[in-house]
Amino acid sequence: MADGAGDILKNARAEAWAMPLETMDVSLGERFRDNTMWPFFERLRAEDPVHYCAESEFGPYWSVTKYNDIMTVDIDHKVFSSQGAITIANPDQDFLLPMFIAMDPPKHDAQRKAVSPIVSPHNLAKLESVIRERAGEILDGLPVGETFDWVDRVSIELTTQMLAILFDFPWEDRRKLTWWSDIITTDKSDVMTEEEGRAELMQCGAYFTRLWNERVNSEPGNDLISMMAHADATRNMEPMEYLGNLVLLIVGGNDTTRNSITGGLLALNENPDQYEKLRADPSLIVSMVPEIIRWQTPLAHMRRTATEDVQLRDKTIKKGDKVVMWYVSGNRDEEAIENPDAFIIDRPRPRQHLSFGFGIHRCVGNRLAEMQLRIVWEEVLKRWKFVEVMGEPKRVLSSFVKGYEHMAVRIYA
Ligand code: HEM
């Protein structure tokens, strides 16, 4: 950790434990950007695991912060609905994008089924060699011995290439996918108005509509667009619903894996004994990958809406209330995970984490994400002794996407 970062965390700890509980709001993006949200969640887990925040930028909301309570909410999709909204921020009512992650059964189940073949074991096996080849090309193009941005050159490039493969998207235009993903997940108010942002997304819709029209009349292909164009549940979607599901697949497959690739390298640098252990035994990659995904928790939360009054621990949640499951906190719950703040690449039961959610919305791409991370680390270890992180990374200003904008690194062959 860089000088100063320790002091900032110490101050945050003092603030977290001194403030009146009823004023605690864990949704502040600034705390995620500064990586100081940890003690606030620690206090909630210890003193008020189901916590009501009456006032926030996003209005009133409940926070669920312990592992087992999060599971209880996540698997009860009848009482805790996903319909219409799955993040703490409510969607803009004048720009609604229906997507199956924000739907309840039966429509959710049917649309999810339409795209699920993309991650069948057969398809994953086919994708493995393509991803390995692309990853190798990206890594071979990196400047050894010079400082460069790992996020841009490796994490973004790799996940963007994978998305392009999944959509069978025109290769030369693939950075458009990164651009659209960023418009959706990050605050772009410094470079464009809200209207301009929406216009960009409509262009995304128009671009993908051209691809749809080409594929709907061809033999069913093995890409996400063909799958939606040929399945009963998705072939007659309204334009905004098509755009919504595209947004889901673009963001779902992009930011999350990207931030795990960056977070894994950071975790290894902050824990040099683990990097050493990995170099000595690369077969540990298999258990390291889920540990990275737990440690990073690329999506800090998912949100539900209560469909009836319901008791959770000592609290009564009212029908219509917003309920936020803080995966980032559950993954550090000492009652569920031993020594949860430590990054341990050979931890027993490393898949015991909340980062992919649970229940009917559990991440469709979980095995694909794990495969991608495994390949990246296999290829990195084959090539170089050490990739050094050159200072604190710049983190994203968001309490939803937990990730990195830049991270300077240097490779030692
Ligand atoms: C480390 C990487 C990833 C993480 C941490 C992650 C995390 C998540 C989480 C937390 C959910 C919601 C779970 C819930 O509400 O219970 C989700 C759903 C989803 N993810 Fe991922 N994801 C990752 C990679 C991917 C990839 C590579 C894809 C690409 C295909 C993908 C596609 C989806 C889709 C389509 C859904 C919606 C599922 C549904 O509503 O039924 N994800 N993911």
JSON list of N, CA and C in Angstrom, two decimals, residues 32-90:
[
{"chain": "A", "resi": 32, "resn": "PHE", "atom": "N", "xyz": [-15.64, 3.87, -2.09]},
{"chain": "A", "resi": 32, "resn": "PHE", "atom": "CA", "xyz": [-15.14, 2.76, -2.91]},
{"chain": "A", "resi": 32, "resn": "PHE", "atom": "C", "xyz": [-13.95, 3.24, -3.73]},
{"chain": "A", "resi": 33, "resn": "ARG", "atom": "N", "xyz": [-14.03, 4.47, -4.22]},
{"chain": "A", "resi": 33, "resn": "ARG", "atom": "CA", "xyz": [-12.90, 5.02, -4.98]},
{"chain": "A", "resi": 33, "resn": "ARG", "atom": "C", "xyz": [-11.65, 5.08, -4.10]},
{"chain": "A", "resi": 34, "resn": "ASP", "atom": "N", "xyz": [-11.84, 5.45, -2.80]},
{"chain": "A", "resi": 34, "resn": "ASP", "atom": "CA", "xyz": [-10.69, 5.59, -1.90]},
{"chain": "A", "resi": 34, "resn": "ASP", "atom": "C", "xyz": [-10.36, 4.28, -1.17]},
{"chain": "A", "resi": 35, "resn": "ASN", "atom": "N", "xyz": [-11.15, 3.26, -1.42]},
{"chain": "A", "resi": 35, "resn": "ASN", "atom": "CA", "xyz": [-10.96, 1.94, -0.78]},
{"chain": "A", "resi": 35, "resn": "ASN", "atom": "C", "xyz": [-11.08, 2.03, 0.74]},
{"chain": "A", "resi": 36, "resn": "THR", "atom": "N", "xyz": [-11.97, 2.90, 1.21]},
{"chain": "A", "resi": 36, "resn": "THR", "atom": "CA", "xyz": [-12.12, 3.09, 2.66]},
{"chain": "A", "resi": 36, "resn": "THR", "atom": "C", "xyz": [-13.49, 2.60, 3.16]},
{"chain": "A", "resi": 37, "resn": "MET", "atom": "N", "xyz": [-14.20, 1.82, 2.34]},
{"chain": "A", "resi": 37, "resn": "MET", "atom": "CA", "xyz": [-15.54, 1.40, 2.76]},
{"chain": "A", "resi": 37, "resn": "MET", "atom": "C", "xyz": [-15.50, 0.27, 3.78]},
{"chain": "A", "resi": 38, "resn": "TRP", "atom": "N", "xyz": [-14.34, -0.42, 3.88]},
{"chain": "A", "resi": 38, "resn": "TRP", "atom": "CA", "xyz": [-14.26, -1.65, 4.69]},
{"chain": "A", "resi": 38, "resn": "TRP", "atom": "C", "xyz": [-14.73, -1.48, 6.14]},
{"chain": "A", "resi": 39, "resn": "PRO", "atom": "N", "xyz": [-14.22, -0.47, 6.91]},
{"chain": "A", "resi": 39, "resn": "PRO", "atom": "CA", "xyz": [-14.64, -0.40, 8.33]},
{"chain": "A", "resi": 39, "resn": "PRO", "atom": "C", "xyz": [-16.12, -0.09, 8.51]},
{"chain": "A", "resi": 40, "resn": "PHE", "atom": "N", "xyz": [-16.73, 0.55, 7.53]},
{"chain": "A", "resi": 40, "resn": "PHE", "atom": "CA", "xyz": [-18.17, 0.85, 7.64]},
{"chain": "A", "resi": 40, "resn": "PHE", "atom": "C", "xyz": [-18.97, -0.46, 7.57]},
{"chain": "A", "resi": 41, "resn": "PHE", "atom": "N", "xyz": [-18.57, -1.34, 6.65]},
{"chain": "A", "resi": 41, "resn": "PHE", "atom": "CA", "xyz": [-19.23, -2.64, 6.56]},
{"chain": "A", "resi": 41, "resn": "PHE", "atom": "C", "xyz": [-18.92, -3.50, 7.80]},
{"chain": "A", "resi": 42, "resn": "GLU", "atom": "N", "xyz": [-17.69, -3.38, 8.28]},
{"chain": "A", "resi": 42, "resn": "GLU", "atom": "CA", "xyz": [-17.30, -4.15, 9.47]},
{"chain": "A", "resi": 42, "resn": "GLU", "atom": "C", "xyz": [-18.24, -3.80, 10.64]},
{"chain": "A", "resi": 43, "resn": "ARG", "atom": "N", "xyz": [-18.49, -2.52, 10.80]},
{"chain": "A", "resi": 43, "resn": "ARG", "atom": "CA", "xyz": [-19.35, -2.10, 11.92]},
{"chain": "A", "resi": 43, "resn": "ARG", "atom": "C", "xyz": [-20.79, -2.59, 11.70]},
{"chain": "A", "resi": 44, "resn": "LEU", "atom": "N", "xyz": [-21.28, -2.48, 10.47]},
{"chain": "A", "resi": 44, "resn": "LEU", "atom": "CA", "xyz": [-22.64, -2.96, 10.23]},
{"chain": "A", "resi": 44, "resn": "LEU", "atom": "C", "xyz": [-22.75, -4.45, 10.51]},
{"chain": "A", "resi": 45, "resn": "ARG", "atom": "N", "xyz": [-21.78, -5.23, 10.05]},
{"chain": "A", "resi": 45, "resn": "ARG", "atom": "CA", "xyz": [-21.83, -6.68, 10.32]},
{"chain": "A", "resi": 45, "resn": "ARG", "atom": "C", "xyz": [-21.85, -6.96, 11.82]},
{"chain": "A", "resi": 46, "resn": "ALA", "atom": "N", "xyz": [-21.08, -6.17, 12.56]},
{"chain": "A", "resi": 46, "resn": "ALA", "atom": "CA", "xyz": [-20.97, -6.42, 14.00]},
{"chain": "A", "resi": 46, "resn": "ALA", "atom": "C", "xyz": [-22.19, -5.92, 14.77]},
{"chain": "A", "resi": 47, "resn": "GLU", "atom": "N", "xyz": [-22.74, -4.77, 14.37]},
{"chain": "A", "resi": 47, "resn": "GLU", "atom": "CA", "xyz": [-23.73, -4.12, 15.24]},
{"chain": "A", "resi": 47, "resn": "GLU", "atom": "C", "xyz": [-25.13, -3.99, 14.65]},
{"chain": "A", "resi": 48, "resn": "ASP", "atom": "N", "xyz": [-25.23, -4.03, 13.31]},
{"chain": "A", "resi": 48, "resn": "ASP", "atom": "CA", "xyz": [-26.57, -3.83, 12.72]},
{"chain": "A", "resi": 48, "resn": "ASP", "atom": "C", "xyz": [-26.62, -4.48, 11.33]},
{"chain": "A", "resi": 49, "resn": "PRO", "atom": "N", "xyz": [-26.57, -5.83, 11.30]},
{"chain": "A", "resi": 49, "resn": "PRO", "atom": "CA", "xyz": [-26.38, -6.53, 10.02]},
{"chain": "A", "resi": 49, "resn": "PRO", "atom": "C", "xyz": [-27.51, -6.32, 9.01]},
{"chain": "A", "resi": 50, "resn": "VAL", "atom": "N", "xyz": [-28.71, -5.99, 9.51]},
{"chain": "A", "resi": 50, "resn": "VAL", "atom": "CA", "xyz": [-29.77, -5.59, 8.56]},
{"chain": "A", "resi": 50, "resn": "VAL", "atom": "C", "xyz": [-30.07, -4.13, 8.92]},
{"chain": "A", "resi": 51, "resn": "HIS", "atom": "N", "xyz": [-29.56, -3.23, 8.11]},
{"chain": "A", "resi": 51, "resn": "HIS", "atom": "CA", "xyz": [-29.48, -1.81, 8.50]},
{"chain": "A", "resi": 51, "resn": "HIS", "atom": "C", "xyz": [-30.35, -0.95, 7.60]},
{"chain": "A", "resi": 52, "resn": "TYR", "atom": "N", "xyz": [-31.08, -0.04, 8.21]},
{"chain": "A", "resi": 52, "resn": "TYR", "atom": "CA", "xyz": [-31.90, 0.88, 7.41]},
{"chain": "A", "resi": 52, "resn": "TYR", "atom": "C", "xyz": [-31.21, 2.23, 7.30]},
{"chain": "A", "resi": 53, "resn": "CYS", "atom": "N", "xyz": [-31.07, 2.69, 6.07]},
{"chain": "A", "resi": 53, "resn": "CYS", "atom": "CA", "xyz": [-30.52, 4.03, 5.85]},
{"chain": "A", "resi": 53, "resn": "CYS", "atom": "C", "xyz": [-31.67, 4.87, 5.29]},
{"chain": "A", "resi": 54, "resn": "ALA", "atom": "N", "xyz": [-32.07, 5.89, 6.03]},
{"chain": "A", "resi": 54, "resn": "ALA", "atom": "CA", "xyz": [-33.27, 6.64, 5.65]},
{"chain": "A", "resi": 54, "resn": "ALA", "atom": "C", "xyz": [-33.00, 7.65, 4.54]},
{"chain": "A", "resi": 55, "resn": "GLU", "atom": "N", "xyz": [-31.77, 8.13, 4.49]},
{"chain": "A", "resi": 55, "resn": "GLU", "atom": "CA", "xyz": [-31.46, 9.17, 3.49]},
{"chain": "A", "resi": 55, "resn": "GLU", "atom": "C", "xyz": [-30.16, 8.86, 2.78]},
{"chain": "A", "resi": 56, "resn": "SER", "atom": "N", "xyz": [-30.21, 8.86, 1.46]},
{"chain": "A", "resi": 56, "resn": "SER", "atom": "CA", "xyz": [-28.97, 8.69, 0.69]},
{"chain": "A", "resi": 56, "resn": "SER", "atom": "C", "xyz": [-29.23, 9.29, -0.69]},
{"chain": "A", "resi": 57, "resn": "GLU", "atom": "N", "xyz": [-28.17, 9.36, -1.45]},
{"chain": "A", "resi": 57, "resn": "GLU", "atom": "CA", "xyz": [-28.28, 9.83, -2.84]},
{"chain": "A", "resi": 57, "resn": "GLU", "atom": "C", "xyz": [-29.32, 9.00, -3.61]},
{"chain": "A", "resi": 58, "resn": "PHE", "atom": "N", "xyz": [-29.50, 7.76, -3.18]},
{"chain": "A", "resi": 58, "resn": "PHE", "atom": "CA", "xyz": [-30.41, 6.84, -3.89]},
{"chain": "A", "resi": 58, "resn": "PHE", "atom": "C", "xyz": [-31.73, 6.66, -3.15]},
{"chain": "A", "resi": 59, "resn": "GLY", "atom": "N", "xyz": [-32.00, 7.50, -2.18]},
{"chain": "A", "resi": 59, "resn": "GLY", "atom": "CA", "xyz": [-33.22, 7.36, -1.38]},
{"chain": "A", "resi": 59, "resn": "GLY", "atom": "C", "xyz": [-33.02, 6.36, -0.26]},
{"chain": "A", "resi": 60, "resn": "PRO", "atom": "N", "xyz": [-34.09, 6.02, 0.48]},
{"chain": "A", "resi": 60, "resn": "PRO", "atom": "CA", "xyz": [-33.95, 5.08, 1.59]},
{"chain": "A", "resi": 60, "resn": "PRO", "atom": "C", "xyz": [-33.68, 3.65, 1.10]},
{"chain": "A", "resi": 61, "resn": "TYR", "atom": "N", "xyz": [-32.90, 2.90, 1.86]},
{"chain": "A", "resi": 61, "resn": "TYR", "atom": "CA", "xyz": [-32.62, 1.51, 1.47]},
{"chain": "A", "resi": 61, "resn": "TYR", "atom": "C", "xyz": [-32.17, 0.70, 2.68]},
{"chain": "A", "resi": 62, "resn": "TRP", "atom": "N", "xyz": [-32.37, -0.61, 2.59]},
{"chain": "A", "resi": 62, "resn": "TRP", "atom": "CA", "xyz": [-31.85, -1.55, 3.59]},
{"chain": "A", "resi": 62, "resn": "TRP", "atom": "C", "xyz": [-30.52, -2.10, 3.11]},
{"chain": "A", "resi": 63, "resn": "SER", "atom": "N", "xyz": [-29.59, -2.29, 4.05]},
{"chain": "A", "resi": 63, "resn": "SER", "atom": "CA", "xyz": [-28.34, -2.97, 3.73]},
{"chain": "A", "resi": 63, "resn": "SER", "atom": "C", "xyz": [-28.32, -4.33, 4.42]},
{"chain": "A", "resi": 64, "resn": "VAL", "atom": "N", "xyz": [-28.03, -5.38, 3.64]},
{"chain": "A", "resi": 64, "resn": "VAL", "atom": "CA", "xyz": [-27.84, -6.72, 4.20]},
{"chain": "A", "resi": 64, "resn": "VAL", "atom": "C", "xyz": [-26.36, -7.03, 4.04]},
{"chain": "A", "resi": 65, "resn": "THR", "atom": "N", "xyz": [-25.66, -7.27, 5.14]},
{"chain": "A", "resi": 65, "resn": "THR", "atom": "CA", "xyz": [-24.19, -7.28, 5.07]},
{"chain": "A", "resi": 65, "resn": "THR", "atom": "C", "xyz": [-23.54, -8.60, 5.49]},
{"chain": "A", "resi": 66, "resn": "LYS", "atom": "N", "xyz": [-24.34, -9.55, 6.05]},
{"chain": "A", "resi": 66, "resn": "LYS", "atom": "CA", "xyz": [-23.73, -10.83, 6.47]},
{"chain": "A", "resi": 66, "resn": "LYS", "atom": "C", "xyz": [-23.98, -11.91, 5.41]},
{"chain": "A", "resi": 67, "resn": "TYR", "atom": "N", "xyz": [-23.02, -12.81, 5.29]},
{"chain": "A", "resi": 67, "resn": "TYR", "atom": "CA", "xyz": [-23.04, -13.85, 4.25]},
{"chain": "A", "resi": 67, "resn": "TYR", "atom": "C", "xyz": [-24.38, -14.61, 4.21]},
{"chain": "A", "resi": 68, "resn": "ASN", "atom": "N", "xyz": [-24.78, -15.17, 5.35]},
{"chain": "A", "resi": 68, "resn": "ASN", "atom": "CA", "xyz": [-25.97, -16.04, 5.34]},
{"chain": "A", "resi": 68, "resn": "ASN", "atom": "C", "xyz": [-27.26, -15.26, 5.08]},
{"chain": "A", "resi": 69, "resn": "ASP", "atom": "N", "xyz": [-27.32, -14.02, 5.56]},
{"chain": "A", "resi": 69, "resn": "ASP", "atom": "CA", "xyz": [-28.52, -13.20, 5.29]},
{"chain": "A", "resi": 69, "resn": "ASP", "atom": "C", "xyz": [-28.61, -12.86, 3.80]},
{"chain": "A", "resi": 70, "resn": "ILE", "atom": "N", "xyz": [-27.46, -12.61, 3.20]},
{"chain": "A", "resi": 70, "resn": "ILE", "atom": "CA", "xyz": [-27.43, -12.30, 1.76]},
{"chain": "A", "resi": 70, "resn": "ILE", "atom": "C", "xyz": [-27.96, -13.51, 0.97]},
{"chain": "A", "resi": 71, "resn": "MET", "atom": "N", "xyz": [-27.50, -14.71, 1.37]},
{"chain": "A", "resi": 71, "resn": "MET", "atom": "CA", "xyz": [-28.00, -15.94, 0.73]},
{"chain": "A", "resi": 71, "resn": "MET", "atom": "C", "xyz": [-29.52, -16.02, 0.86]},
{"chain": "A", "resi": 72, "resn": "THR", "atom": "N", "xyz": [-30.02, -15.76, 2.08]},
{"chain": "A", "resi": 72, "resn": "THR", "atom": "CA", "xyz": [-31.47, -15.85, 2.33]},
{"chain": "A", "resi": 72, "resn": "THR", "atom": "C", "xyz": [-32.23, -14.95, 1.36]},
{"chain": "A", "resi": 73, "resn": "VAL", "atom": "N", "xyz": [-31.75, -13.74, 1.16]},
{"chain": "A", "resi": 73, "resn": "VAL", "atom": "CA", "xyz": [-32.43, -12.80, 0.27]},
{"chain": "A", "resi": 73, "resn": "VAL", "atom": "C", "xyz": [-32.28, -13.25, -1.19]},
{"chain": "A", "resi": 74, "resn": "ASP", "atom": "N", "xyz": [-31.06, -13.62, -1.55]},
{"chain": "A", "resi": 74, "resn": "ASP", "atom": "CA", "xyz": [-30.76, -13.92, -2.96]},
{"chain": "A", "resi": 74, "resn": "ASP", "atom": "C", "xyz": [-31.58, -15.11, -3.47]},
{"chain": "A", "resi": 75, "resn": "ILE", "atom": "N", "xyz": [-31.80, -16.12, -2.60]},
{"chain": "A", "resi": 75, "resn": "ILE", "atom": "CA", "xyz": [-32.51, -17.31, -3.11]},
{"chain": "A", "resi": 75, "resn": "ILE", "atom": "C", "xyz": [-34.03, -17.18, -3.02]},
{"chain": "A", "resi": 76, "resn": "ASP", "atom": "N", "xyz": [-34.52, -16.13, -2.40]},
{"chain": "A", "resi": 76, "resn": "ASP", "atom": "CA", "xyz": [-35.97, -15.99, -2.26]},
{"chain": "A", "resi": 76, "resn": "ASP", "atom": "C", "xyz": [-36.50, -14.96, -3.26]},
{"chain": "A", "resi": 77, "resn": "HIS", "atom": "N", "xyz": [-36.56, -15.37, -4.53]},
{"chain": "A", "resi": 77, "resn": "HIS", "atom": "CA", "xyz": [-36.89, -14.39, -5.56]},
{"chain": "A", "resi": 77, "resn": "HIS", "atom": "C", "xyz": [-38.36, -13.98, -5.55]},
{"chain": "A", "resi": 78, "resn": "LYS", "atom": "N", "xyz": [-39.21, -14.73, -4.81]},
{"chain": "A", "resi": 78, "resn": "LYS", "atom": "CA", "xyz": [-40.63, -14.34, -4.75]},
{"chain": "A", "resi": 78, "resn": "LYS", "atom": "C", "xyz": [-40.81, -13.14, -3.82]},
{"chain": "A", "resi": 79, "resn": "VAL", "atom": "N", "xyz": [-40.15, -13.17, -2.69]},
{"chain": "A", "resi": 79, "resn": "VAL", "atom": "CA", "xyz": [-40.28, -12.07, -1.72]},
{"chain": "A", "resi": 79, "resn": "VAL", "atom": "C", "xyz": [-39.35, -10.92, -2.08]},
{"chain": "A", "resi": 80, "resn": "PHE", "atom": "N", "xyz": [-38.18, -11.26, -2.65]},
{"chain": "A", "resi": 80, "resn": "PHE", "atom": "CA", "xyz": [-37.21, -10.21, -3.00]},
{"chain": "A", "resi": 80, "resn": "PHE", "atom": "C", "xyz": [-37.08, -10.18, -4.53]},
{"chain": "A", "resi": 81, "resn": "SER", "atom": "N", "xyz": [-37.85, -9.29, -5.12]},
{"chain": "A", "resi": 81, "resn": "SER", "atom": "CA", "xyz": [-37.99, -9.29, -6.58]},
{"chain": "A", "resi": 81, "resn": "SER", "atom": "C", "xyz": [-36.88, -8.50, -7.28]},
{"chain": "A", "resi": 82, "resn": "SER", "atom": "N", "xyz": [-36.57, -8.95, -8.50]},
{"chain": "A", "resi": 82, "resn": "SER", "atom": "CA", "xyz": [-35.59, -8.23, -9.33]},
{"chain": "A", "resi": 82, "resn": "SER", "atom": "C", "xyz": [-36.29, -7.35, -10.36]},
{"chain": "A", "resi": 83, "resn": "GLN", "atom": "N", "xyz": [-37.62, -7.43, -10.41]},
{"chain": "A", "resi": 83, "resn": "GLN", "atom": "CA", "xyz": [-38.36, -6.77, -11.49]},
{"chain": "A", "resi": 83, "resn": "GLN", "atom": "C", "xyz": [-38.05, -5.26, -11.56]},
{"chain": "A", "resi": 84, "resn": "GLY", "atom": "N", "xyz": [-37.51, -4.83, -12.69]},
{"chain": "A", "resi": 84, "resn": "GLY", "atom": "CA", "xyz": [-37.33, -3.40, -12.94]},
{"chain": "A", "resi": 84, "resn": "GLY", "atom": "C", "xyz": [-36.03, -2.79, -12.46]},
{"chain": "A", "resi": 85, "resn": "ALA", "atom": "N", "xyz": [-35.38, -3.36, -11.43]},
{"chain": "A", "resi": 85, "resn": "ALA", "atom": "CA", "xyz": [-34.17, -2.70, -10.92]},
{"chain": "A", "resi": 85, "resn": "ALA", "atom": "C", "xyz": [-33.32, -3.67, -10.11]},
{"chain": "A", "resi": 86, "resn": "ILE", "atom": "N", "xyz": [-32.02, -3.70, -10.40]},
{"chain": "A", "resi": 86, "resn": "ILE", "atom": "CA", "xyz": [-31.14, -4.60, -9.64]},
{"chain": "A", "resi": 86, "resn": "ILE", "atom": "C", "xyz": [-29.91, -3.86, -9.07]},
{"chain": "A", "resi": 87, "resn": "THR", "atom": "N", "xyz": [-29.90, -2.54, -9.17]},
{"chain": "A", "resi": 87, "resn": "THR", "atom": "CA", "xyz": [-28.85, -1.79, -8.49]},
{"chain": "A", "resi": 87, "resn": "THR", "atom": "C", "xyz": [-29.52, -0.78, -7.57]},
{"chain": "A", "resi": 88, "resn": "ILE", "atom": "N", "xyz": [-28.74, -0.24, -6.66]},
{"chain": "A", "resi": 88, "resn": "ILE", "atom": "CA", "xyz": [-29.30, 0.70, -5.68]},
{"chain": "A", "resi": 88, "resn": "ILE", "atom": "C", "xyz": [-29.91, 1.92, -6.37]},
{"chain": "A", "resi": 89, "resn": "ALA", "atom": "N", "xyz": [-29.37, 2.30, -7.54]},
{"chain": "A", "resi": 89, "resn": "ALA", "atom": "CA", "xyz": [-29.92, 3.43, -8.28]},
{"chain": "A", "resi": 89, "resn": "ALA", "atom": "C", "xyz": [-31.16, 2.98, -9.05]},
{"chain": "A", "resi": 90, "resn": "ASN", "atom": "N", "xyz": [-32.22, 3.76, -8.98]},
{"chain": "A", "resi": 90, "resn": "ASN", "atom": "CA", "xyz": [-33.40, 3.42, -9.79]},
{"chain": "A", "resi": 90, "resn": "ASN", "atom": "C", "xyz": [-33.14, 3.78, -11.25]}
]
